[in-house]
PDB file of C-alpha atoms in Angstrom:
ATOM      1  CA  MET A   1     -34.591   3.437  -1.217  1.00  0.00           C
ATOM      2  CA  LYS A   2     -35.401   6.686   0.570  1.00  0.00           C
ATOM      3  CA  PHE A   3     -34.663   7.022   4.316  1.00  0.00           C
ATOM      4  CA  ILE A   4     -36.108   9.965   6.247  1.00  0.00           C
ATOM      5  CA  SER A   5     -34.838  10.480   9.798  1.00  0.00           C
ATOM      6  CA  LYS A   6     -37.515  11.452  12.306  1.00  0.00           C
ATOM      7  CA  ASN A   7     -37.389  12.334  16.060  1.00  0.00           C
ATOM      8  CA  ILE A   8     -40.905  11.759  17.355  1.00  0.00           C
ATOM      9  CA  HIS A   9     -42.177   9.343  19.909  1.00  0.00           C
ATOM     10  CA  LYS A  10     -44.826   6.830  18.858  1.00  0.00           C
ATOM     11  CA  THR A  11     -45.870   3.277  19.546  1.00  0.00           C
ATOM     12  CA  PRO A  12     -45.706   0.512  16.978  1.00  0.00           C
ATOM     13  CA  ASP A  13     -49.207   0.025  15.535  1.00  0.00           C
ATOM     14  CA  LYS A  14     -48.475  -1.503  12.114  1.00  0.00           C
ATOM     15  CA  ARG A  15     -45.797  -3.514  10.362  1.00  0.00           C
ATOM     16  CA  GLY A  16     -42.406  -1.841   9.934  1.00  0.00           C
ATOM     17  CA  PHE A  17     -38.830  -2.363   9.652  1.00  0.00           C
ATOM     18  CA  TRP A  18     -37.256  -3.581  12.871  1.00  0.00           C
ATOM     19  CA  PHE A  19     -33.475  -3.340  13.789  1.00  0.00           C
ATOM     20  CA  ILE A  20     -33.003  -5.569  16.716  1.00  0.00           C
ATOM     21  CA  PHE A  21     -29.585  -5.938  18.346  1.00  0.00           C
ATOM     22  CA  ASN A  22     -27.761  -8.151  20.722  1.00  0.00           C
ATOM     23  CA  ASN A  23     -24.319  -6.539  21.278  1.00  0.00           C
ATOM     24  CA  ASN A  24     -23.092  -5.956  17.625  1.00  0.00           C
ATOM     25  CA  ASN A  25     -25.352  -8.611  16.221  1.00  0.00           C
ATOM     26  CA  MET A  26     -28.404  -7.800  14.342  1.00  0.00           C
ATOM     27  CA  LEU A  27     -31.491  -9.989  13.841  1.00  0.00           C
ATOM     28  CA  PHE A  28     -32.452 -10.620  10.347  1.00  0.00           C
ATOM     29  CA  SER A  29     -34.598 -13.052   8.255  1.00  0.00           C
ATOM     30  CA  GLN A  30     -33.091 -15.981   6.455  1.00  0.00           C
ATOM     31  CA  LYS A  31     -35.993 -15.583   3.854  1.00  0.00           C
ATOM     32  CA  GLU A  32     -35.639 -11.800   3.585  1.00  0.00           C
ATOM     33  CA  PRO A  33     -31.939 -11.110   4.433  1.00  0.00           C
ATOM     34  CA  ILE A  34     -32.230  -7.283   3.911  1.00  0.00           C
ATOM     35  CA  THR A  35     -33.985  -6.839   7.330  1.00  0.00           C
ATOM     36  CA  VAL A  36     -36.748  -7.991   9.570  1.00  0.00           C
ATOM     37  CA  GLU A  37     -40.193  -6.763   8.857  1.00  0.00           C
ATOM     38  CA  LEU A  38     -42.924  -7.523  11.498  1.00  0.00           C
ATOM     39  CA  ILE A  39     -45.281  -5.836  13.893  1.00  0.00           C
ATOM     40  CA  SER A  40     -42.995  -6.366  16.983  1.00  0.00           C
ATOM     41  CA  PRO A  41     -40.182  -8.709  18.152  1.00  0.00           C
ATOM     42  CA  SER A  42     -42.670 -10.534  20.279  1.00  0.00           C
ATOM     43  CA  ASP A  43     -43.999 -11.983  17.012  1.00  0.00           C
ATOM     44  CA  ILE A  44     -41.114 -14.377  17.097  1.00  0.00           C
ATOM     45  CA  GLY A  45     -40.782 -14.622  20.803  1.00  0.00           C
ATOM     46  CA  ILE A  46     -38.008 -12.026  21.545  1.00  0.00           C
ATOM     47  CA  ALA A  47     -38.320  -9.481  24.441  1.00  0.00           C
ATOM     48  CA  THR A  48     -36.658  -6.191  23.750  1.00  0.00           C
ATOM     49  CA  THR A  49     -36.033  -2.715  25.316  1.00  0.00           C
ATOM     50  CA  THR A  50     -38.446   0.111  24.535  1.00  0.00           C
ATOM     51  CA  PRO A  51     -38.864   0.352  20.766  1.00  0.00           C
ATOM     52  CA  LEU A  52     -37.316   3.554  19.380  1.00  0.00           C
ATOM     53  CA  TYR A  53     -38.885   5.161  16.358  1.00  0.00           C
ATOM     54  CA  PHE A  54     -36.257   6.837  14.261  1.00  0.00           C
ATOM     55  CA  GLY A  55     -37.587   7.339  10.767  1.00  0.00           C
ATOM     56  CA  THR A  56     -38.944   5.737   7.583  1.00  0.00           C
ATOM     57  CA  ILE A  57     -37.727   3.692   4.690  1.00  0.00           C
ATOM     58  CA  ASP A  58     -39.855   4.391   1.663  1.00  0.00           C
ATOM     59  CA  GLU A  59     -42.605   5.552   4.116  1.00  0.00           C
ATOM     60  CA  VAL A  60     -42.406   2.400   6.148  1.00  0.00           C
ATOM     61  CA  ASP A  61     -41.723   2.997   9.847  1.00  0.00           C
ATOM     62  CA  CYS A  62     -38.298   2.019  11.318  1.00  0.00           C
ATOM     63  CA  TRP A  63     -37.686   0.876  14.874  1.00  0.00           C
ATOM     64  CA  ALA A  64     -34.593   0.149  16.874  1.00  0.00           C
ATOM     65  CA  ALA A  65     -34.282  -2.029  20.015  1.00  0.00           C
ATOM     66  CA  GLU A  66     -31.938  -4.245  21.937  1.00  0.00           C
ATOM     67  CA  THR A  67     -32.660  -7.747  23.318  1.00  0.00           C
ATOM     68  CA  LEU A  68     -33.891  -7.389  26.890  1.00  0.00           C
ATOM     69  CA  ASP A  69     -32.713 -10.742  28.025  1.00  0.00           C
ATOM     70  CA  SER A  70     -29.222 -11.595  26.820  1.00  0.00           C
ATOM     71  CA  SER A  71     -29.874 -15.297  27.352  1.00  0.00           C
ATOM     72  CA  GLN A  72     -32.298 -15.098  24.360  1.00  0.00           C
ATOM     73  CA  ALA A  73     -29.312 -14.558  22.108  1.00  0.00           C
ATOM     74  CA  SER A  74     -26.608 -15.999  24.512  1.00  0.00           C
ATOM     75  CA  ASP A  75     -24.702 -17.650  21.677  1.00  0.00           C
ATOM     76  CA  CYS A  76     -24.672 -14.601  19.458  1.00  0.00           C
ATOM     77  CA  ARG A  77     -21.645 -12.852  20.800  1.00  0.00           C
ATOM     78  CA  GLY A  78     -19.126 -14.231  18.329  1.00  0.00           C
ATOM     79  CA  GLU A  79     -18.287 -13.061  14.774  1.00  0.00           C
ATOM     80  CA  THR A  80     -20.366 -15.915  13.098  1.00  0.00           C
ATOM     81  CA  THR A  81     -24.044 -16.791  12.870  1.00  0.00           C
ATOM     82  CA  VAL A  82     -24.819 -19.213  15.651  1.00  0.00           C
ATOM     83  CA  CYS A  83     -28.180 -18.056  17.136  1.00  0.00           C
ATOM     84  CA  LYS A  84     -31.446 -18.975  15.371  1.00  0.00           C
ATOM     85  CA  ASN A  85     -35.084 -18.521  15.949  1.00  0.00           C
ATOM     86  CA  GLY A  86     -37.163 -20.115  13.246  1.00  0.00           C
ATOM     87  CA  ASP A  87     -36.551 -18.183  10.093  1.00  0.00           C
ATOM     88  CA  PHE A  88     -34.625 -15.455  11.959  1.00  0.00           C
ATOM     89  CA  GLU A  89     -31.140 -15.327  13.330  1.00  0.00           C
ATOM     90  CA  PHE A  90     -28.651 -12.889  14.853  1.00  0.00           C
ATOM     91  CA  LYS A  91     -25.441 -12.087  12.823  1.00  0.00           C
ATOM     92  CA  ASN A  92     -22.712  -9.718  13.352  1.00  0.00           C
ATOM     93  CA  LEU A  93     -23.572  -6.485  11.609  1.00  0.00           C
ATOM     94  CA  ARG A  94     -20.147  -6.348   9.893  1.00  0.00           C
ATOM     95  CA  GLU A  95     -20.840  -9.683   8.210  1.00  0.00           C
ATOM     96  CA  LEU A  96     -24.198  -8.423   6.949  1.00  0.00           C
ATOM     97  CA  TYR A  97     -22.650  -5.620   4.792  1.00  0.00           C
ATOM     98  CA  PRO A  98     -22.603  -7.796   1.512  1.00  0.00           C
ATOM     99  CA  LEU A  99     -26.370  -8.313   1.947  1.00  0.00           C
ATOM    100  CA  LEU A 100     -27.268  -4.841   3.158  1.00  0.00           C
ATOM    101  CA  GLY A 101     -25.117  -2.620   0.903  1.00  0.00           C
ATOM    102  CA  ASP A 102     -24.020   0.942   1.619  1.00  0.00           C
ATOM    103  CA  ASP A 103     -27.403   2.494   2.222  1.00  0.00           C
ATOM    104  CA  PHE A 104     -29.033  -0.106   4.328  1.00  0.00           C
ATOM    105  CA  PHE A 105     -25.737  -0.662   6.355  1.00  0.00           C
ATOM    106  CA  ALA A 106     -25.827   3.014   7.204  1.00  0.00           C
ATOM    107  CA  ILE A 107     -29.294   2.919   8.453  1.00  0.00           C
ATOM    108  CA  ALA A 108     -28.568  -0.221  10.513  1.00  0.00           C
ATOM    109  CA  SER A 109     -25.524   1.628  11.922  1.00  0.00           C
ATOM    110  CA  ARG A 110     -27.766   4.576  12.891  1.00  0.00           C
ATOM    111  CA  ALA A 111     -30.260   2.131  14.536  1.00  0.00           C
ATOM    112  CA  LEU A 112     -27.457   0.420  16.575  1.00  0.00           C
ATOM    113  CA  GLN A 113     -26.009   3.694  17.856  1.00  0.00           C
ATOM    114  CA  ILE A 114     -29.388   5.230  18.763  1.00  0.00           C
ATOM    115  CA  ALA A 115     -30.523   2.097  20.603  1.00  0.00           C
ATOM    116  CA  ARG A 116     -27.194   1.792  22.451  1.00  0.00           C
ATOM    117  CA  TRP A 117     -27.111   5.394  23.519  1.00  0.00           C
ATOM    118  CA  TYR A 118     -30.734   5.485  24.531  1.00  0.00           C
ATOM    119  CA  ASN A 119     -30.525   2.357  26.691  1.00  0.00           C
ATOM    120  CA  SER A 120     -27.257   3.301  28.354  1.00  0.00           C
ATOM    121  CA  THR A 121     -28.023   6.929  29.030  1.00  0.00           C
ATOM    122  CA  LYS A 122     -30.408   7.063  32.017  1.00  0.00           C
ATOM    123  CA  TYR A 123     -28.944   9.369  34.679  1.00  0.00           C
ATOM    124  CA  CYS A 124     -27.260  12.805  34.628  1.00  0.00           C
ATOM    125  CA  SER A 125     -23.539  12.766  34.884  1.00  0.00           C
ATOM    126  CA  SER A 126     -23.608  16.043  36.839  1.00  0.00           C
ATOM    127  CA  CYS A 127     -26.250  15.443  39.529  1.00  0.00           C
ATOM    128  CA  ALA A 128     -27.202  11.800  39.104  1.00  0.00           C
ATOM    129  CA  GLY A 129     -30.752  12.861  38.465  1.00  0.00           C
ATOM    130  CA  GLU A 130     -33.014  10.783  36.187  1.00  0.00           C
ATOM    131  CA  LEU A 131     -33.199  11.682  32.591  1.00  0.00           C
ATOM    132  CA  LYS A 132     -36.313  12.118  30.389  1.00  0.00           C
ATOM    133  CA  ASP A 133     -36.761  12.282  26.643  1.00  0.00           C
ATOM    134  CA  SER A 134     -36.647  15.602  24.942  1.00  0.00           C
ATOM    135  CA  GLU A 135     -39.837  16.437  23.077  1.00  0.00           C
ATOM    136  CA  THR A 136     -38.105  18.501  20.402  1.00  0.00           C
ATOM    137  CA  GLU A 137     -34.873  16.723  19.438  1.00  0.00           C
ATOM    138  CA  ARG A 138     -32.983  13.441  19.879  1.00  0.00           C
ATOM    139  CA  ALA A 139     -31.710  14.142  23.354  1.00  0.00           C
ATOM    140  CA  LYS A 140     -32.348  13.525  27.042  1.00  0.00           C
ATOM    141  CA  ILE A 141     -32.815  16.158  29.711  1.00  0.00           C
ATOM    142  CA  CYS A 142     -32.072  15.839  33.407  1.00  0.00           C
ATOM    143  CA  LYS A 143     -35.340  16.190  35.492  1.00  0.00           C
ATOM    144  CA  SER A 144     -33.350  17.811  38.301  1.00  0.00           C
ATOM    145  CA  CYS A 145     -30.770  20.205  36.666  1.00  0.00           C
ATOM    146  CA  SER A 146     -32.032  20.418  33.132  1.00  0.00           C
ATOM    147  CA  LYS A 147     -28.716  19.391  31.579  1.00  0.00           C
ATOM    148  CA  ILE A 148     -29.080  18.041  28.106  1.00  0.00           C
ATOM    149  CA  PHE A 149     -27.503  14.758  26.802  1.00  0.00           C
ATOM    150  CA  TYR A 150     -27.058  14.100  23.094  1.00  0.00           C
ATOM    151  CA  PRO A 151     -26.077  10.801  21.433  1.00  0.00           C
ATOM    152  CA  VAL A 152     -22.306  10.447  21.747  1.00  0.00           C
ATOM    153  CA  MET A 153     -20.148  10.372  18.708  1.00  0.00           C
ATOM    154  CA  SER A 154     -16.351  10.168  18.550  1.00  0.00           C
ATOM    155  CA  PRO A 155     -14.735  11.729  15.425  1.00  0.00           C
ATOM    156  CA  ALA A 156     -11.756   9.799  14.132  1.00  0.00           C
ATOM    157  CA  VAL A 157      -9.471  10.077  11.078  1.00  0.00           C
ATOM    158  CA  ILE A 158      -8.471   7.223   8.802  1.00  0.00           C
ATOM    159  CA  VAL A 159      -5.769   7.805   6.181  1.00  0.00           C
ATOM    160  CA  ALA A 160      -4.201   6.079   3.163  1.00  0.00           C
ATOM    161  CA  VAL A 161      -0.603   7.214   2.942  1.00  0.00           C
ATOM    162  CA  THR A 162       1.202   6.543  -0.274  1.00  0.00           C
ATOM    163  CA  LYS A 163       4.845   6.673  -1.342  1.00  0.00           C
ATOM    164  CA  GLU A 164       5.213   6.553  -5.095  1.00  0.00           C
ATOM    165  CA  ASN A 165       3.227   3.336  -6.100  1.00  0.00           C
ATOM    166  CA  LYS A 166       3.038   1.865  -2.644  1.00  0.00           C
ATOM    167  CA  ILE A 167       0.534   2.210   0.205  1.00  0.00           C
ATOM    168  CA  LEU A 168       1.292   2.225   3.968  1.00  0.00           C
ATOM    169  CA  LEU A 169      -0.518  -0.584   5.767  1.00  0.00           C
ATOM    170  CA  ALA A 170      -0.123  -1.600   9.416  1.00  0.00           C
ATOM    171  CA  HIS A 171      -1.144  -4.295  11.778  1.00  0.00           C
ATOM    172  CA  ASN A 172      -2.998  -3.005  14.792  1.00  0.00           C
ATOM    173  CA  ASN A 173      -2.348  -5.173  17.930  1.00  0.00           C
ATOM    174  CA  ALA A 174      -6.096  -5.044  18.708  1.00  0.00           C
ATOM    175  CA  TYR A 175      -7.037  -6.984  15.565  1.00  0.00           C
ATOM    176  CA  PRO A 176      -8.167 -10.567  16.337  1.00  0.00           C
ATOM    177  CA  ASP A 177      -6.535 -11.635  13.060  1.00  0.00           C
ATOM    178  CA  PRO A 178      -2.700 -11.535  13.537  1.00  0.00           C
ATOM    179  CA  ASN A 179      -2.246 -11.230   9.732  1.00  0.00           C
ATOM    180  CA  ARG A 180      -4.789  -8.449   9.179  1.00  0.00           C
ATOM    181  CA  TYR A 181      -3.338  -5.087   7.826  1.00  0.00           C
ATOM    182  CA  SER A 182      -5.135  -1.824   7.189  1.00  0.00           C
ATOM    183  CA  VAL A 183      -4.629   1.871   6.842  1.00  0.00           C
ATOM    184  CA  LEU A 184      -3.888   3.957   9.930  1.00  0.00           C
ATOM    185  CA  ALA A 185      -6.544   5.663  12.011  1.00  0.00           C
ATOM    186  CA  GLY A 186      -6.899   7.548  15.229  1.00  0.00           C
ATOM    187  CA  PHE A 187      -9.329   9.711  17.332  1.00  0.00           C
ATOM    188  CA  VAL A 188      -9.418  13.433  17.175  1.00  0.00           C
ATOM    189  CA  GLU A 189      -8.165  15.202  20.330  1.00  0.00           C
ATOM    190  CA  PRO A 190      -9.668  18.394  21.702  1.00  0.00           C
ATOM    191  CA  GLY A 191      -8.486  21.493  19.908  1.00  0.00           C
ATOM    192  CA  GLU A 192      -7.230  19.622  16.844  1.00  0.00           C
ATOM    193  CA  SER A 193      -8.344  20.084  13.246  1.00  0.00           C
ATOM    194  CA  LEU A 194      -8.811  16.813  11.217  1.00  0.00           C
ATOM    195  CA  GLU A 195      -5.674  17.450   9.191  1.00  0.00           C
ATOM    196  CA  GLN A 196      -3.648  17.973  12.411  1.00  0.00           C
ATOM    197  CA  THR A 197      -4.952  14.712  13.749  1.00  0.00           C
ATOM    198  CA  VAL A 198      -3.821  12.920  10.507  1.00  0.00           C
ATOM    199  CA  ALA A 199      -0.347  14.197  10.826  1.00  0.00           C
ATOM    200  CA  ARG A 200      -0.065  13.512  14.547  1.00  0.00           C
ATOM    201  CA  GLU A 201      -1.457  10.036  14.379  1.00  0.00           C
ATOM    202  CA  ILE A 202       0.857   8.908  11.543  1.00  0.00           C
ATOM    203  CA  GLU A 203       3.942  10.243  13.184  1.00  0.00           C
ATOM    204  CA  GLU A 204       3.005   8.822  16.608  1.00  0.00           C
ATOM    205  CA  GLU A 205       2.216   5.322  15.330  1.00  0.00           C
ATOM    206  CA  VAL A 206       4.921   4.873  12.644  1.00  0.00           C
ATOM    207  CA  SER A 207       7.245   7.861  13.037  1.00  0.00           C
ATOM    208  CA  ILE A 208       6.893   9.284   9.523  1.00  0.00           C
ATOM    209  CA  LYS A 209       5.693  12.809   8.333  1.00  0.00           C
ATOM    210  CA  VAL A 210       3.099  13.235   5.656  1.00  0.00           C
ATOM    211  CA  LYS A 211       2.111  15.976   3.290  1.00  0.00           C
ATOM    212  CA  ASN A 212      -0.693  16.839   0.760  1.00  0.00           C
ATOM    213  CA  ILE A 213      -3.396  15.746   3.164  1.00  0.00           C
ATOM    214  CA  LYS A 214      -6.695  15.598   1.186  1.00  0.00           C
ATOM    215  CA  TYR A 215     -10.243  14.693   2.308  1.00  0.00           C
ATOM    216  CA  TYR A 216     -11.594  11.437   0.749  1.00  0.00           C
ATOM    217  CA  GLY A 217     -14.922  10.653   2.437  1.00  0.00           C
ATOM    218  CA  SER A 218     -16.642   9.716   5.636  1.00  0.00           C
ATOM    219  CA  GLN A 219     -18.530   6.900   7.183  1.00  0.00           C
ATOM    220  CA  SER A 220     -20.515   6.420  10.397  1.00  0.00           C
ATOM    221  CA  TRP A 221     -19.009   3.362  12.087  1.00  0.00           C
ATOM    222  CA  PRO A 222     -21.206   2.076  15.021  1.00  0.00           C
ATOM    223  CA  PHE A 223     -18.849  -0.295  16.700  1.00  0.00           C
ATOM    224  CA  SER A 224     -17.270   2.445  18.739  1.00  0.00           C
ATOM    225  CA  ASN A 225     -19.825   5.192  17.960  1.00  0.00           C
ATOM    226  CA  SER A 226     -17.308   6.760  15.510  1.00  0.00           C
ATOM    227  CA  LEU A 227     -17.622   9.151  12.674  1.00  0.00           C
ATOM    228  CA  MET A 228     -14.649   7.984  10.508  1.00  0.00           C
ATOM    229  CA  VAL A 229     -13.321  10.807   8.294  1.00  0.00           C
ATOM    230  CA  GLY A 230     -11.164   9.457   5.463  1.00  0.00           C
ATOM    231  CA  PHE A 231      -8.162  11.152   4.025  1.00  0.00           C
ATOM    232  CA  THR A 232      -5.303  10.494   1.508  1.00  0.00           C
ATOM    233  CA  ALA A 233      -1.801  11.779   2.229  1.00  0.00           C
ATOM    234  CA  GLU A 234       1.736  11.422   0.737  1.00  0.00           C
ATOM    235  CA  TYR A 235       4.871  10.431   2.392  1.00  0.00           C
ATOM    236  CA  ASP A 236       7.139  13.302   3.203  1.00  0.00           C
ATOM    237  CA  SER A 237      10.099  12.049   5.429  1.00  0.00           C
ATOM    238  CA  GLY A 238      11.192   9.591   7.994  1.00  0.00           C
ATOM    239  CA  GLU A 239      11.602   5.873   8.384  1.00  0.00           C
ATOM    240  CA  ILE A 240       8.872   3.518   9.672  1.00  0.00           C
ATOM    241  CA  ILE A 241       9.248   2.784  13.313  1.00  0.00           C
ATOM    242  CA  VAL A 242       6.132   1.367  14.874  1.00  0.00           C
ATOM    243  CA  ASP A 243       5.056   2.476  18.350  1.00  0.00           C
ATOM    244  CA  GLY A 244       4.958  -1.118  19.566  1.00  0.00           C
ATOM    245  CA  ILE A 245       1.921  -0.454  21.607  1.00  0.00           C
ATOM    246  CA  GLU A 246      -0.997   0.154  19.275  1.00  0.00           C
ATOM    247  CA  ILE A 247       0.861  -0.849  16.100  1.00  0.00           C
ATOM    248  CA  GLY A 248       2.738  -4.032  15.925  1.00  0.00           C
ATOM    249  CA  ALA A 249       4.007  -3.941  12.351  1.00  0.00           C
ATOM    250  CA  ALA A 250       3.823  -1.667   9.241  1.00  0.00           C
ATOM    251  CA  ASN A 251       5.192  -1.557   5.747  1.00  0.00           C
ATOM    252  CA  TRP A 252       4.810  -0.302   2.233  1.00  0.00           C
ATOM    253  CA  PHE A 253       2.895  -2.476  -0.141  1.00  0.00           C
ATOM    254  CA  GLU A 254       2.335  -2.449  -3.873  1.00  0.00           C
ATOM    255  CA  ALA A 255      -1.191  -2.833  -5.273  1.00  0.00           C
ATOM    256  CA  SER A 256      -0.346  -6.329  -6.566  1.00  0.00           C
ATOM    257  CA  GLN A 257       1.132  -7.564  -3.332  1.00  0.00           C
ATOM    258  CA  LEU A 258      -1.320  -6.575  -0.621  1.00  0.00           C
ATOM    259  CA  PRO A 259      -1.407  -8.498   2.671  1.00  0.00           C
ATOM    260  CA  ASN A 260      -4.788  -9.673   4.283  1.00  0.00           C
ATOM    261  CA  ILE A 261      -6.934  -6.525   4.349  1.00  0.00           C
ATOM    262  CA  PRO A 262     -10.257  -5.586   5.845  1.00  0.00           C
ATOM    263  CA  PRO A 263     -13.488  -7.022   4.174  1.00  0.00           C
ATOM    264  CA  GLN A 264     -15.810  -4.884   1.972  1.00  0.00           C
ATOM    265  CA  GLY A 265     -17.967  -2.340   3.698  1.00  0.00           C
ATOM    266  CA  SER A 266     -15.617  -0.194   5.814  1.00  0.00           C
ATOM    267  CA  ILE A 267     -14.011   3.056   4.732  1.00  0.00           C
ATOM    268  CA  SER A 268     -10.641   1.579   5.367  1.00  0.00           C
ATOM    269  CA  ARG A 269     -11.294  -1.029   2.566  1.00  0.00           C
ATOM    270  CA  LYS A 270     -12.590   1.725   0.300  1.00  0.00           C
ATOM    271  CA  LEU A 271      -9.388   3.654   0.778  1.00  0.00           C
ATOM    272  CA  ILE A 272      -7.353   0.707  -0.117  1.00  0.00           C
ATOM    273  CA  ASP A 273      -9.481  -0.156  -3.126  1.00  0.00           C
ATOM    274  CA  ASN A 274      -9.131   3.398  -4.343  1.00  0.00           C
ATOM    275  CA  PHE A 275      -5.324   3.095  -4.053  1.00  0.00           C
ATOM    276  CA  VAL A 276      -5.459  -0.229  -6.100  1.00  0.00           C
ATOM    277  CA  LYS A 277      -7.680   1.332  -8.734  1.00  0.00           C
ATOM    278  CA  ASN A 278      -5.219   4.213  -9.192  1.00  0.00           C
ATOM    279  CA  ASN A 279      -2.226   1.900  -9.309  1.00  0.00           C
ATOM    280  CA  SER A 280      -3.342  -0.992 -11.495  1.00  0.00           C
TER     281      SER A 280
END
């Protein structure tokens, strides 16, 4: 599979790959679970926002759009598949990872972020003027004051902290599952390096200091327009004391005694799997 990103404006005139979203749910075909391939969403009776062309997969055009009328997918706001239209249905993008795989999930994530940004960015935050599309890059320009607006991304770090043969896992109070544990993460603040963010977030959330911070990998994560930058680190000093606000519980776990952890697809799971691989 070869994806080429493109920033030009065109109108659908032939069959292509469509990435259609309702909130965090993506439309896909039961018969072809990889994606939806059709001339337009109206083929299956779904009205959408203006189609956004954003590249090609193996020379086939790719389009991103959101449902125009939320009632068309009114039952698709949960984590499970509940909304159907013939051979098509909306399903939470997180749940589609086993079907999509790394490469296609990344493209779907790109499509969701582009569509969400485009449809929510209509007026200038400085003068309230109307925005127009840039003809040279993926951006919008104010018709009145010429200020340029780019798609918003929020850089964040996520880190697997180890202590001898154990990994630090925590329960975030925002998790719907009260038993879910994962590695710690946090957003980068102005003026910080990524490594400084790692050290600050770990100390703020669980009161310990870390050392030997090393880059692991990164992942675009569309559910909060984040760029997740993964690290590994080693315990240096201190005792676990959770902040009680964001983190409700935290502990050290051996590879053979892990709690309920995130499903496949996220960089958090990849960091945990890497720890397991190195300690089995």
